[in-house]
Short mmCIF file of C-alpha atoms in Angstrom, two decimals:
data_model
loop_
_atom_site.label_atom_id
_atom_site.label_comp_id
_atom_site.label_asym_id
_atom_site.label_seq_id
_atom_site.Cartn_x
_atom_site.Cartn_y
_atom_site.Cartn_z
CA MET A 1 37.99 -26.36 13.47
CA SER A 2 41.76 -26.11 12.80
CA ILE A 3 43.81 -28.96 14.15
CA THR A 4 46.16 -28.08 16.92
CA ILE A 5 49.26 -29.34 18.20
CA TYR A 6 47.18 -30.58 21.16
CA ASP A 7 45.10 -32.79 18.84
CA VAL A 8 48.17 -34.31 17.34
CA ALA A 9 49.72 -35.14 20.67
CA ARG A 10 46.50 -36.74 22.04
CA GLU A 11 45.93 -38.84 18.80
CA ALA A 12 49.47 -39.96 18.99
CA ASN A 13 49.41 -40.56 22.57
CA VAL A 14 52.57 -38.37 23.31
CA SER A 15 53.21 -35.08 24.95
CA MET A 16 52.83 -31.75 23.31
CA ALA A 17 56.41 -31.26 23.96
CA THR A 18 57.12 -34.39 21.70
CA VAL A 19 55.25 -33.18 19.05
CA SER A 20 56.82 -29.76 19.20
CA ARG A 21 60.30 -31.64 18.89
CA VAL A 22 59.32 -33.62 15.81
CA VAL A 23 57.92 -30.27 14.25
CA ASN A 24 61.09 -28.45 14.87
CA GLY A 25 63.44 -31.12 13.73
CA ASN A 26 64.81 -31.76 17.21
CA PRO A 27 67.02 -35.08 17.08
CA ASN A 28 66.18 -36.14 20.72
CA VAL A 29 63.24 -38.16 19.48
CA LYS A 30 62.91 -41.88 19.20
CA PRO A 31 62.71 -43.00 15.52
CA THR A 32 59.48 -44.91 16.36
CA THR A 33 58.03 -42.13 18.06
CA ARG A 34 58.96 -39.58 15.38
CA LYS A 35 57.31 -41.93 12.72
CA LYS A 36 54.09 -42.21 14.86
CA VAL A 37 53.94 -38.48 15.08
CA LEU A 38 54.63 -37.69 11.51
CA GLU A 39 51.83 -40.08 10.51
CA THR A 40 49.31 -38.50 12.80
CA ILE A 41 50.48 -34.80 11.58
CA GLU A 42 49.82 -36.40 7.93
CA ARG A 43 46.48 -37.96 8.88
CA LEU A 44 45.07 -34.92 10.66
CA GLY A 45 46.47 -32.48 8.11
CA TYR A 46 48.02 -30.36 11.01
CA ARG A 47 49.80 -27.34 9.77
CA PRO A 48 52.15 -25.74 12.35
CA ASN A 49 51.20 -22.11 13.39
CA ALA A 50 54.09 -19.86 12.08
CA VAL A 51 53.06 -17.01 14.09
CA ALA A 52 52.51 -18.87 17.33
CA ARG A 53 55.90 -20.46 16.66
CA GLY A 54 57.33 -17.07 15.97
CA LEU A 55 55.91 -15.83 19.32
CA ALA A 56 57.68 -18.71 21.03
CA SER A 57 61.04 -18.37 19.36
CA LYS A 58 60.90 -14.36 18.44
CA LYS A 59 61.67 -15.42 15.01
CA THR A 60 59.13 -15.82 12.03
CA THR A 61 61.79 -17.02 9.48
CA THR A 62 60.02 -14.41 7.31
CA VAL A 63 62.01 -11.63 5.28
CA GLY A 64 60.39 -8.84 3.71
CA ALA A 65 61.62 -7.66 0.16
CA ILE A 66 60.43 -4.29 -0.86
CA ILE A 67 60.65 -3.39 -4.57
CA PRO A 68 59.49 -0.84 -6.73
CA ASP A 69 57.86 -3.06 -9.53
CA ILE A 70 57.81 -6.72 -9.89
CA SER A 71 56.71 -6.18 -13.64
CA SER A 72 60.20 -4.59 -14.41
CA THR A 73 62.68 -7.17 -15.91
CA PHE A 74 65.26 -5.81 -13.87
CA PHE A 75 63.55 -6.08 -10.48
CA SER A 76 61.86 -9.48 -11.44
CA GLU A 77 65.64 -11.02 -11.84
CA LEU A 78 66.87 -9.40 -8.62
CA THR A 79 64.06 -10.87 -6.68
CA ARG A 80 64.66 -14.18 -8.06
CA GLY A 81 68.00 -14.03 -6.59
CA ILE A 82 66.75 -13.06 -3.20
CA GLU A 83 64.07 -15.76 -3.18
CA ASP A 84 66.58 -18.65 -3.98
CA ILE A 85 68.98 -17.71 -1.24
CA ALA A 86 66.00 -17.21 1.27
CA THR A 87 64.74 -20.71 0.34
CA MET A 88 68.14 -22.04 0.80
CA TYR A 89 68.18 -20.68 4.20
CA LYS A 90 64.58 -21.76 4.89
CA TYR A 91 63.12 -18.32 5.02
CA ASN A 92 59.99 -17.17 3.44
CA ILE A 93 59.55 -13.95 1.48
CA ILE A 94 56.76 -11.49 1.64
CA LEU A 95 57.01 -9.34 -1.37
CA SER A 96 55.59 -5.92 -1.67
CA ASN A 97 55.63 -3.25 -4.66
CA SER A 98 56.44 0.22 -3.77
CA ASP A 99 55.78 1.96 -7.12
CA GLN A 100 58.78 4.19 -6.10
CA ASN A 101 56.31 6.13 -4.18
CA LYS A 102 57.89 7.53 -0.79
CA THR A 103 54.68 7.46 1.16
CA LYS A 104 54.04 4.01 0.15
CA GLU A 105 57.73 2.75 0.72
CA LEU A 106 57.63 4.00 4.27
CA HIS A 107 54.14 2.50 4.87
CA LEU A 108 55.49 -0.85 3.63
CA ILE A 109 58.46 -0.70 5.90
CA ASN A 110 56.21 -0.36 8.91
CA THR A 111 53.87 -2.99 7.83
CA MET A 112 56.84 -5.47 7.42
CA LEU A 113 57.97 -4.57 10.87
CA GLU A 114 54.60 -5.00 12.33
CA LYS A 115 54.39 -8.54 10.50
CA GLN A 116 57.34 -9.25 12.66
CA VAL A 117 59.73 -10.11 9.72
CA ASP A 118 63.16 -11.04 10.81
CA GLY A 119 64.80 -8.79 8.31
CA ILE A 120 64.17 -6.57 5.25
CA VAL A 121 65.76 -6.27 1.59
CA TYR A 122 64.99 -2.94 0.23
CA MET A 123 65.24 -1.85 -3.43
CA GLY A 124 64.00 1.61 -3.95
CA GLY A 125 64.61 4.89 -5.31
CA GLU A 126 65.77 7.87 -3.17
CA ILE A 127 66.92 6.96 0.20
CA THR A 128 65.54 9.84 2.28
CA GLU A 129 66.17 10.94 5.81
CA GLU A 130 62.97 9.38 6.89
CA HIS A 131 63.91 6.16 5.27
CA ILE A 132 67.33 6.07 7.08
CA ASN A 133 65.49 6.95 10.40
CA GLN A 134 63.10 4.16 9.92
CA PHE A 135 65.82 1.55 9.05
CA LYS A 136 68.03 2.76 11.98
CA THR A 137 65.31 2.40 14.56
CA SER A 138 63.92 -0.98 13.23
CA ARG A 139 64.66 -3.89 15.58
CA VAL A 140 65.88 -6.07 12.48
CA PRO A 141 68.57 -5.88 9.90
CA VAL A 142 67.79 -4.07 6.64
CA VAL A 143 70.04 -4.51 3.49
CA LEU A 144 69.61 -2.31 0.36
CA ALA A 145 70.14 -4.02 -2.94
CA ALA A 146 70.83 -2.06 -6.25
CA THR A 147 70.44 1.13 -4.15
CA SER A 148 72.32 2.87 -1.37
CA ASP A 149 72.16 5.99 0.79
CA LYS A 150 74.53 8.78 0.11
CA GLU A 151 76.28 8.40 3.24
CA LYS A 152 76.67 4.64 2.81
CA THR A 153 75.40 4.11 6.50
CA LEU A 154 73.27 1.29 5.56
CA PRO A 155 74.47 -2.24 4.40
CA SER A 156 74.11 -2.53 0.58
CA VAL A 157 74.87 -4.47 -2.57
CA ASN A 158 75.53 -2.53 -5.92
CA ILE A 159 77.82 -2.21 -8.63
CA ASP A 160 80.19 0.84 -9.37
CA TYR A 161 77.38 2.83 -11.38
CA GLU A 162 79.72 5.81 -11.76
CA GLN A 163 82.55 3.80 -13.18
CA ALA A 164 80.20 1.44 -15.39
CA THR A 165 78.80 4.57 -16.87
CA TYR A 166 81.93 6.39 -17.58
CA GLU A 167 83.37 3.23 -19.27
CA ALA A 168 80.25 3.19 -21.37
CA THR A 169 80.40 6.97 -22.46
CA THR A 170 84.26 6.59 -23.10
CA HIS A 171 83.39 3.51 -25.55
CA LEU A 172 80.81 5.86 -27.40
CA ILE A 173 83.33 8.82 -27.44
CA GLU A 174 86.15 6.66 -28.84
CA THR A 175 83.85 5.44 -31.60
CA ASN A 176 82.36 8.90 -32.56
CA LYS A 177 84.75 11.52 -31.27
CA GLU A 178 81.94 13.57 -29.77
CA GLN A 179 79.50 13.78 -26.61
CA PRO A 180 76.85 10.99 -26.72
CA ALA A 181 73.54 11.99 -25.65
CA LEU A 182 72.24 10.87 -22.30
CA ILE A 183 68.59 9.91 -21.68
CA THR A 184 68.60 9.58 -17.70
CA GLY A 185 65.62 8.21 -15.79
CA GLY A 186 64.57 10.29 -12.73
CA GLU A 187 63.88 7.26 -10.51
CA HIS A 188 66.48 5.37 -8.51
CA ILE A 189 67.77 8.56 -7.54
CA GLN A 190 71.04 7.95 -6.05
CA ASN A 191 71.96 5.52 -8.76
CA ASN A 192 71.16 7.90 -11.52
CA SER A 193 73.04 10.76 -10.02
CA LEU A 194 76.17 8.36 -9.86
CA LYS A 195 75.63 7.22 -13.47
CA TYR A 196 75.35 11.13 -14.41
CA SER A 197 78.65 11.75 -12.66
CA GLY A 198 80.15 8.95 -14.61
CA TYR A 199 78.85 10.29 -17.83
CA VAL A 200 80.03 13.90 -17.03
CA ARG A 201 83.55 12.69 -15.93
CA ALA A 202 83.93 10.75 -19.27
CA VAL A 203 82.96 13.81 -21.39
CA LYS A 204 85.30 16.12 -19.36
CA ASP A 205 88.23 13.45 -19.55
CA ALA A 206 87.90 13.39 -23.51
CA ASN A 207 88.29 17.19 -23.32
CA ILE A 208 84.91 17.73 -24.75
CA GLU A 209 82.89 20.92 -23.59
CA LEU A 210 79.58 19.54 -21.93
CA ASN A 211 76.46 20.44 -23.99
CA GLU A 212 73.59 20.47 -21.43
CA GLU A 213 71.20 19.98 -24.56
CA LEU A 214 72.09 16.49 -25.08
CA ILE A 215 71.08 15.41 -21.55
CA VAL A 216 67.34 14.74 -21.13
CA GLU A 217 65.57 13.37 -18.17
CA ASN A 218 62.36 11.15 -18.62
CA GLU A 219 60.97 8.16 -16.74
CA SER A 220 63.01 4.74 -16.73
CA SER A 221 60.64 2.82 -18.90
CA TYR A 222 60.12 1.94 -22.56
CA ASN A 223 57.86 4.99 -22.95
CA GLY A 224 60.31 7.38 -21.28
CA GLY A 225 62.95 5.99 -23.83
CA ILE A 226 60.67 6.83 -26.84
CA GLU A 227 59.66 10.25 -25.36
CA GLY A 228 63.21 11.20 -24.58
CA VAL A 229 64.76 10.29 -28.03
CA THR A 230 61.88 12.07 -29.70
CA GLU A 231 62.58 15.19 -27.57
CA LEU A 232 66.43 14.88 -28.49
CA LEU A 233 65.76 14.39 -32.07
CA GLU A 234 63.01 17.17 -32.58
CA GLU A 235 64.26 19.90 -30.24
CA CYS A 236 68.01 19.41 -30.08
CA SER A 237 70.07 21.81 -32.67
CA ILE A 238 72.46 19.04 -32.99
CA SER A 239 71.77 15.60 -34.02
CA PRO A 240 73.67 13.08 -31.65
CA LYS A 241 75.53 10.06 -33.17
CA ALA A 242 74.93 8.03 -30.19
CA VAL A 243 72.55 7.80 -27.15
CA LEU A 244 73.35 6.35 -23.71
CA VAL A 245 70.42 5.23 -21.32
CA THR A 246 69.99 4.41 -17.80
CA THR A 247 68.06 1.25 -18.13
CA ASP A 248 67.65 -1.28 -21.10
CA GLU A 249 63.83 -0.78 -21.18
CA MET A 250 64.54 2.84 -21.92
CA GLY A 251 67.32 1.78 -24.52
CA VAL A 252 64.52 -0.46 -26.34
CA GLY A 253 62.14 2.49 -26.47
CA VAL A 254 65.15 4.72 -27.98
CA ILE A 255 65.68 2.16 -30.72
CA HIS A 256 62.19 2.11 -31.59
CA GLY A 257 61.90 6.00 -31.29
CA ILE A 258 64.90 6.19 -33.67
CA GLN A 259 63.47 3.55 -36.12
CA ASP A 260 60.17 5.46 -36.15
CA LYS A 261 61.94 8.68 -37.40
CA GLY A 262 62.94 6.53 -40.40
CA LEU A 263 66.69 6.51 -39.16
CA GLN A 264 68.92 3.19 -38.63
CA VAL A 265 70.42 2.00 -35.57
CA PRO A 266 73.45 2.01 -35.22
CA ASP A 267 74.39 3.40 -38.71
CA ASP A 268 72.66 6.74 -37.91
CA ILE A 269 72.47 6.59 -34.08
CA GLU A 270 74.25 4.21 -31.63
CA VAL A 271 72.19 3.09 -28.55
CA PHE A 272 73.93 1.91 -25.53
CA GLY A 273 71.71 0.35 -22.52
CA PHE A 274 72.36 -0.37 -19.03
CA ASN A 275 71.57 -3.55 -16.75
CA ASN A 276 71.70 -6.34 -19.33
CA THR A 277 68.10 -7.66 -18.59
CA ARG A 278 66.64 -10.31 -20.93
CA ILE A 279 65.08 -7.36 -23.03
CA ALA A 280 68.36 -6.35 -24.48
CA MET A 281 68.33 -9.59 -26.62
CA MET A 282 64.69 -9.13 -27.52
CA VAL A 283 64.96 -5.97 -29.52
CA ARG A 284 66.55 -5.70 -33.11
CA PRO A 285 69.25 -4.51 -33.43
CA THR A 286 70.26 -6.45 -30.09
CA LEU A 287 71.30 -3.82 -27.37
CA THR A 288 75.01 -3.24 -26.48
CA THR A 289 74.77 -2.77 -22.68
CA VAL A 290 76.41 -2.69 -19.15
CA VAL A 291 76.13 -6.09 -17.48
CA GLN A 292 74.80 -5.68 -14.02
CA PRO A 293 74.34 -9.03 -12.35
CA MET A 294 70.87 -8.57 -11.35
CA TYR A 295 70.53 -12.05 -9.85
CA ASP A 296 73.83 -11.67 -8.10
CA LEU A 297 72.74 -8.45 -6.70
CA GLY A 298 69.61 -10.17 -5.14
CA ALA A 299 71.25 -13.03 -3.98
CA VAL A 300 74.38 -11.46 -2.27
CA ALA A 301 72.07 -8.95 -0.56
CA MET A 302 69.89 -12.01 0.89
CA ARG A 303 73.01 -13.74 1.88
CA LEU A 304 74.32 -10.67 3.73
CA LEU A 305 71.05 -10.32 5.51
CA THR A 306 71.04 -13.86 6.83
CA LYS A 307 74.46 -13.03 8.16
CA TYR A 308 72.79 -10.11 10.14
CA MET A 309 69.80 -12.08 11.11
CA ASN A 310 71.91 -14.86 12.54
CA LYS A 311 74.51 -12.57 14.10
CA GLU A 312 77.45 -13.80 11.99
CA GLU A 313 80.58 -12.01 11.42
CA VAL A 314 80.10 -9.39 8.43
CA ASP A 315 83.39 -8.21 7.03
CA ASP A 316 82.08 -5.60 4.68
CA HIS A 317 78.92 -3.79 4.93
CA THR A 318 79.26 -2.13 1.40
CA VAL A 319 79.55 -4.73 -1.17
CA ILE A 320 80.55 -3.76 -4.90
CA LEU A 321 80.04 -6.59 -7.52
CA PRO A 322 81.90 -6.35 -10.79
CA HIS A 323 80.38 -5.11 -13.98
CA ARG A 324 81.28 -5.35 -17.49
CA ILE A 325 80.29 -4.06 -20.95
CA ILE A 326 78.71 -6.73 -23.54
CA GLU A 327 78.78 -5.31 -27.09
CA ARG A 328 75.78 -6.38 -29.46
CA ASN A 329 74.61 -4.63 -32.64
CA SER A 330 73.12 -1.43 -31.41
CA THR A 331 76.75 0.23 -31.51
CA LYS A 332 79.32 0.19 -34.45
CA SER A 333 82.30 -1.36 -32.83
CA SER A 334 80.11 -4.43 -32.20
CA ASN A 335 82.14 -7.75 -32.74
CA ASN A 336 78.96 -9.70 -32.01
CA HIS A 337 80.42 -11.36 -28.84
#
Protein backbone atom coordinates (compact mmCIF):
# COMPACT_ATOMS: atom_id res chain seq x y z
CA MET A 1 0.00 0.00 0.00
CA SER A 2 1.21 3.51 -0.68
CA ILE A 3 1.90 5.65 2.37
CA THR A 4 -0.63 8.47 2.89
CA ILE A 5 -0.50 11.76 4.75
CA TYR A 6 -2.73 10.04 7.34
CA ASP A 7 -0.01 7.45 8.07
CA VAL A 8 2.60 10.19 8.54
CA ALA A 9 0.33 12.14 10.91
CA ARG A 10 -0.40 9.02 12.98
CA GLU A 11 3.27 7.96 13.20
CA ALA A 12 4.51 11.46 14.05
CA ASN A 13 1.60 11.96 16.44
CA VAL A 14 0.54 15.27 14.85
CA SER A 15 -2.51 16.42 12.89
CA MET A 16 -2.80 15.96 9.13
CA ALA A 17 -2.89 19.76 8.84
CA THR A 18 0.56 19.93 10.45
CA VAL A 19 1.99 17.38 8.01
CA SER A 20 0.45 19.36 5.16
CA ARG A 21 2.06 22.57 6.44
CA VAL A 22 5.49 20.90 6.62
CA VAL A 23 5.16 19.39 3.13
CA ASN A 24 4.11 22.74 1.65
CA GLY A 25 6.86 24.67 3.41
CA ASN A 26 4.52 26.71 5.62
CA PRO A 27 6.65 28.56 8.22
CA ASN A 28 4.02 28.25 10.99
CA VAL A 29 5.36 24.98 12.41
CA LYS A 30 7.61 24.64 15.46
CA PRO A 31 11.16 23.57 14.45
CA THR A 32 11.02 20.47 16.68
CA THR A 33 7.68 19.41 15.17
CA ARG A 34 8.96 20.07 11.63
CA LYS A 35 12.04 17.92 12.33
CA LYS A 36 9.89 15.08 13.71
CA VAL A 37 7.51 15.18 10.69
CA LEU A 38 10.38 15.27 8.17
CA GLU A 39 12.06 12.30 9.86
CA THR A 40 8.78 10.36 9.76
CA ILE A 41 8.29 11.21 6.05
CA GLU A 42 11.83 10.00 5.38
CA ARG A 43 11.39 6.79 7.37
CA LEU A 44 8.04 5.86 5.83
CA GLY A 45 9.08 6.95 2.32
CA TYR A 46 6.03 9.19 1.97
CA ARG A 47 5.68 10.94 -1.43
CA PRO A 48 3.14 13.78 -1.53
CA ASN A 49 0.50 13.10 -4.20
CA ALA A 50 0.94 15.90 -6.74
CA VAL A 51 -2.49 15.22 -8.25
CA ALA A 52 -4.27 15.43 -4.89
CA ARG A 53 -2.29 18.55 -4.03
CA GLY A 54 -3.19 19.96 -7.42
CA LEU A 55 -6.89 19.36 -6.79
CA ALA A 56 -6.69 21.19 -3.49
CA SER A 57 -4.72 24.15 -4.79
CA LYS A 58 -6.07 24.07 -8.39
CA LYS A 59 -2.40 24.08 -9.47
CA THR A 60 -0.27 21.14 -10.54
CA THR A 61 3.01 23.11 -10.92
CA THR A 62 3.38 21.26 -14.22
CA VAL A 63 3.98 22.89 -17.58
CA GLY A 64 3.46 21.26 -20.95
CA ALA A 65 6.12 21.74 -23.64
CA ILE A 66 5.09 20.68 -27.14
CA ILE A 67 7.95 20.54 -29.63
CA PRO A 68 8.27 19.12 -33.15
CA ASP A 69 11.24 16.85 -32.53
CA ILE A 70 13.55 16.50 -29.52
CA SER A 71 16.19 14.78 -31.67
CA SER A 72 16.73 18.03 -33.60
CA THR A 73 19.69 19.97 -32.16
CA PHE A 74 17.69 23.17 -32.50
CA PHE A 75 14.75 22.02 -30.40
CA SER A 76 16.86 20.20 -27.83
CA GLU A 77 18.74 23.44 -27.00
CA LEU A 78 15.47 25.35 -26.90
CA THR A 79 13.96 22.76 -24.55
CA ARG A 80 17.00 23.03 -22.30
CA GLY A 81 16.25 26.74 -21.85
CA ILE A 82 12.62 25.97 -20.98
CA GLU A 83 13.61 23.27 -18.51
CA ASP A 84 16.22 25.36 -16.66
CA ILE A 85 13.85 28.27 -16.06
CA ALA A 86 11.00 25.89 -15.14
CA THR A 87 13.23 24.26 -12.52
CA MET A 88 14.21 27.66 -11.17
CA TYR A 89 10.53 28.52 -10.68
CA LYS A 90 9.80 25.01 -9.33
CA TYR A 91 7.70 23.76 -12.24
CA ASN A 92 7.91 20.28 -13.73
CA ILE A 93 7.86 19.76 -17.49
CA ILE A 94 5.79 17.31 -19.50
CA LEU A 95 7.47 17.10 -22.89
CA SER A 96 5.83 15.83 -26.07
CA ASN A 97 6.98 15.50 -29.68
CA SER A 98 4.41 16.53 -32.29
CA ASP A 99 6.35 15.57 -35.46
CA GLN A 100 4.90 18.69 -37.14
CA ASN A 101 1.70 16.72 -37.57
CA LYS A 102 -1.36 18.91 -37.15
CA THR A 103 -3.68 16.14 -35.87
CA LYS A 104 -1.06 15.10 -33.34
CA GLU A 105 -0.41 18.74 -32.32
CA LEU A 106 -4.09 19.38 -31.62
CA HIS A 107 -4.41 16.06 -29.78
CA LEU A 108 -1.36 16.86 -27.60
CA ILE A 109 -2.70 20.30 -26.69
CA ASN A 110 -5.94 18.61 -25.53
CA THR A 111 -4.07 15.92 -23.60
CA MET A 112 -1.93 18.53 -21.83
CA LEU A 113 -5.02 20.48 -20.82
CA GLU A 114 -6.69 17.29 -19.56
CA LYS A 115 -3.58 16.58 -17.47
CA GLN A 116 -4.32 19.93 -15.80
CA VAL A 117 -1.04 21.62 -16.70
CA ASP A 118 -0.75 25.20 -15.45
CA GLY A 119 0.55 26.47 -18.79
CA ILE A 120 1.93 25.43 -22.19
CA VAL A 121 5.03 26.42 -24.16
CA TYR A 122 4.36 25.54 -27.77
CA MET A 123 6.83 25.19 -30.64
CA GLY A 124 5.38 24.13 -33.92
CA GLY A 125 5.04 24.66 -37.62
CA GLU A 126 1.97 26.27 -38.98
CA ILE A 127 -0.33 27.90 -36.45
CA THR A 128 -3.76 27.31 -37.97
CA GLU A 129 -7.20 28.66 -37.03
CA GLU A 130 -7.82 25.42 -35.11
CA HIS A 131 -4.63 25.90 -33.07
CA ILE A 132 -5.60 29.48 -32.25
CA ASN A 133 -9.13 28.46 -31.23
CA GLN A 134 -7.78 25.72 -29.01
CA PHE A 135 -5.29 28.07 -27.34
CA LYS A 136 -7.85 30.83 -26.90
CA THR A 137 -10.40 28.56 -25.23
CA SER A 138 -7.71 27.07 -22.97
CA ARG A 139 -8.09 27.82 -19.26
CA VAL A 140 -4.33 28.20 -18.92
CA PRO A 141 -1.82 30.55 -20.58
CA VAL A 142 0.06 29.52 -23.73
CA VAL A 143 3.33 31.01 -25.02
CA LEU A 144 4.76 30.29 -28.47
CA ALA A 145 8.54 29.84 -28.80
CA ALA A 146 10.43 30.14 -32.11
CA THR A 147 7.09 30.34 -33.88
CA SER A 148 4.22 32.80 -34.10
CA ASP A 149 0.76 33.15 -35.52
CA LYS A 150 0.36 35.55 -38.45
CA GLU A 151 -1.87 37.97 -36.53
CA LYS A 152 0.42 37.96 -33.45
CA THR A 153 -2.59 37.31 -31.23
CA LEU A 154 -0.73 34.82 -29.03
CA PRO A 155 2.24 35.67 -26.77
CA SER A 156 5.46 34.62 -28.52
CA VAL A 157 9.27 34.77 -28.33
CA ASN A 158 11.22 34.88 -31.62
CA ILE A 159 13.97 36.65 -33.51
CA ASP A 160 13.26 38.84 -36.54
CA TYR A 161 13.44 36.05 -39.13
CA GLU A 162 12.71 38.36 -42.05
CA GLN A 163 15.48 40.81 -41.17
CA ALA A 164 17.98 38.06 -40.30
CA THR A 165 17.49 36.40 -43.70
CA TYR A 166 17.66 39.79 -45.42
CA GLU A 167 21.08 40.39 -43.83
CA ALA A 168 22.36 36.90 -44.70
CA THR A 169 21.22 37.24 -48.33
CA THR A 170 22.71 40.73 -48.64
CA HIS A 171 25.99 39.40 -47.25
CA LEU A 172 26.13 36.76 -50.02
CA ILE A 173 25.12 39.25 -52.73
CA GLU A 174 27.92 41.64 -51.69
CA THR A 175 30.50 38.86 -52.17
CA ASN A 176 29.15 37.34 -55.38
CA LYS A 177 27.25 40.20 -57.05
CA GLU A 178 24.45 37.79 -57.98
CA GLN A 179 21.39 36.08 -56.52
CA PRO A 180 22.29 33.27 -54.12
CA ALA A 181 20.18 30.10 -54.25
CA LEU A 182 17.69 29.50 -51.42
CA ILE A 183 16.85 26.03 -50.14
CA THR A 184 13.93 26.45 -47.81
CA GLY A 185 12.29 23.97 -45.46
CA GLY A 186 8.58 23.49 -45.85
CA GLU A 187 8.05 23.13 -42.11
CA HIS A 188 7.84 25.85 -39.43
CA ILE A 189 5.64 27.49 -42.06
CA GLN A 190 5.29 30.95 -40.55
CA ASN A 191 9.03 31.33 -39.91
CA ASN A 192 9.93 30.08 -43.36
CA SER A 193 7.55 32.48 -45.05
CA LEU A 194 9.24 35.31 -43.11
CA LYS A 195 12.68 34.01 -44.15
CA TYR A 196 11.50 33.81 -47.75
CA SER A 197 10.28 37.45 -47.63
CA GLY A 198 13.63 38.60 -46.27
CA TYR A 199 15.45 36.76 -49.05
CA VAL A 200 13.25 38.24 -51.78
CA ARG A 201 13.54 41.75 -50.32
CA ALA A 202 17.36 41.52 -50.32
CA VAL A 203 17.47 40.35 -53.94
CA LYS A 204 15.13 43.17 -55.03
CA ASP A 205 17.04 45.79 -53.01
CA ALA A 206 20.21 44.73 -54.87
CA ASN A 207 18.39 45.42 -58.17
CA ILE A 208 18.67 41.79 -59.20
CA GLU A 209 15.76 40.26 -61.08
CA LEU A 210 14.45 37.36 -59.00
CA ASN A 211 15.10 33.98 -60.64
CA GLU A 212 12.59 31.45 -59.23
CA GLU A 213 14.75 28.62 -60.55
CA LEU A 214 17.21 29.33 -57.71
CA ILE A 215 14.58 28.69 -55.02
CA VAL A 216 14.10 25.07 -53.97
CA GLU A 217 11.85 23.67 -51.24
CA ASN A 218 12.66 20.52 -49.30
CA GLU A 219 12.35 19.29 -45.72
CA SER A 220 14.29 21.05 -42.93
CA SER A 221 16.72 18.19 -42.44
CA TYR A 222 20.18 16.94 -43.39
CA ASN A 223 18.67 14.85 -46.20
CA GLY A 224 16.56 17.80 -47.30
CA GLY A 225 19.80 19.77 -47.74
CA ILE A 226 21.46 17.04 -49.81
CA GLU A 227 18.37 16.55 -51.99
CA GLY A 228 17.82 20.29 -52.41
CA VAL A 229 21.37 21.08 -53.53
CA THR A 230 21.48 18.01 -55.80
CA GLU A 231 18.30 19.26 -57.49
CA LEU A 232 19.87 22.74 -57.84
CA LEU A 233 23.11 21.46 -59.35
CA GLU A 234 21.48 18.95 -61.70
CA GLU A 235 18.38 20.78 -62.87
CA CYS A 236 19.10 24.50 -62.64
CA SER A 237 20.31 26.10 -65.88
CA ILE A 238 22.74 28.35 -63.99
CA SER A 239 25.10 27.16 -61.30
CA PRO A 240 24.77 29.31 -58.15
CA LYS A 241 27.86 30.73 -56.44
CA ALA A 242 26.19 30.62 -53.03
CA VAL A 243 23.41 28.73 -51.26
CA LEU A 244 21.39 29.99 -48.30
CA VAL A 245 19.38 27.50 -46.21
CA THR A 246 16.75 27.88 -43.49
CA THR A 247 18.38 25.53 -40.93
CA ASP A 248 21.94 24.42 -40.08
CA GLU A 249 21.08 20.74 -40.54
CA MET A 250 20.12 21.51 -44.13
CA GLY A 251 23.35 23.51 -44.42
CA VAL A 252 25.46 20.49 -43.49
CA GLY A 253 23.54 18.43 -46.05
CA VAL A 254 24.20 21.11 -48.67
CA ILE A 255 27.96 21.16 -47.93
CA HIS A 256 28.12 17.37 -48.28
CA GLY A 257 25.96 17.40 -51.40
CA ILE A 258 28.33 19.93 -53.02
CA GLN A 259 31.39 17.89 -52.00
CA ASP A 260 29.78 14.72 -53.38
CA LYS A 261 29.67 16.44 -56.76
CA GLY A 262 33.45 17.02 -56.54
CA LEU A 263 33.05 20.76 -55.88
CA GLN A 264 34.67 22.82 -53.10
CA VAL A 265 33.03 24.90 -50.37
CA PRO A 266 33.47 27.90 -50.31
CA ASP A 267 35.70 28.19 -53.45
CA ASP A 268 33.08 26.90 -55.89
CA ILE A 269 29.95 27.50 -53.85
CA GLU A 270 29.45 29.32 -50.54
CA VAL A 271 26.99 27.95 -47.97
CA PHE A 272 25.14 30.00 -45.36
CA GLY A 273 23.18 28.32 -42.52
CA PHE A 274 20.56 29.46 -40.04
CA ASN A 275 20.28 28.91 -36.22
CA ASN A 276 23.91 28.38 -35.10
CA THR A 277 23.22 24.99 -33.53
CA ARG A 278 26.20 22.89 -32.38
CA ILE A 279 26.22 21.07 -35.72
CA ALA A 280 27.53 24.23 -37.46
CA MET A 281 30.92 23.63 -35.79
CA MET A 282 30.93 19.89 -36.47
CA VAL A 283 31.07 20.10 -40.27
CA ARG A 284 34.10 20.93 -42.43
CA PRO A 285 34.32 23.64 -43.55
CA THR A 286 32.59 25.08 -40.48
CA LEU A 287 29.29 26.75 -41.29
CA THR A 288 28.68 30.51 -41.50
CA THR A 289 25.23 31.04 -40.02
CA VAL A 290 22.63 33.33 -38.47
CA VAL A 291 22.85 33.09 -34.69
CA GLN A 292 19.44 32.39 -33.26
CA PRO A 293 19.76 32.21 -29.45
CA MET A 294 17.97 28.88 -29.04
CA TYR A 295 18.55 28.49 -25.32
CA ASP A 296 17.39 32.07 -24.67
CA LEU A 297 14.27 31.60 -26.80
CA GLY A 298 13.27 28.70 -24.56
CA ALA A 299 14.28 30.42 -21.33
CA VAL A 300 12.50 33.71 -22.13
CA ALA A 301 9.35 31.87 -23.31
CA MET A 302 9.23 29.92 -20.04
CA ARG A 303 9.82 33.08 -17.96
CA LEU A 304 7.01 34.82 -19.87
CA LEU A 305 4.74 31.85 -19.12
CA THR A 306 5.53 32.02 -15.38
CA LYS A 307 4.45 35.66 -15.45
CA TYR A 308 1.08 34.73 -16.97
CA MET A 309 0.63 31.77 -14.60
CA ASN A 310 1.33 33.97 -11.58
CA LYS A 311 -0.83 36.81 -12.91
CA GLU A 312 2.17 39.15 -13.03
CA GLU A 313 2.21 42.31 -15.13
CA VAL A 314 3.41 41.64 -18.71
CA ASP A 315 4.62 44.65 -20.70
CA ASP A 316 5.20 42.97 -24.02
CA HIS A 317 3.40 39.88 -25.33
CA THR A 318 5.56 39.69 -28.45
CA VAL A 319 9.24 39.39 -27.59
CA ILE A 320 11.89 39.74 -30.32
CA LEU A 321 15.38 38.65 -29.26
CA PRO A 322 18.51 39.91 -31.05
CA HIS A 323 20.20 37.87 -33.78
CA ARG A 324 23.62 38.22 -35.41
CA ILE A 325 25.69 36.63 -38.14
CA ILE A 326 28.71 34.50 -37.32
CA GLU A 327 31.16 34.00 -40.16
CA ARG A 328 33.02 30.73 -40.43
CA ASN A 329 34.74 28.88 -43.28
CA SER A 330 31.81 28.00 -45.55
CA THR A 331 31.75 31.55 -46.96
CA LYS A 332 34.58 33.43 -48.67
CA SER A 333 34.72 36.67 -46.71
CA SER A 334 35.31 34.67 -43.54
CA ASN A 335 37.68 36.25 -41.05
CA ASN A 336 37.44 33.12 -38.93
CA HIS A 337 36.03 34.92 -35.96
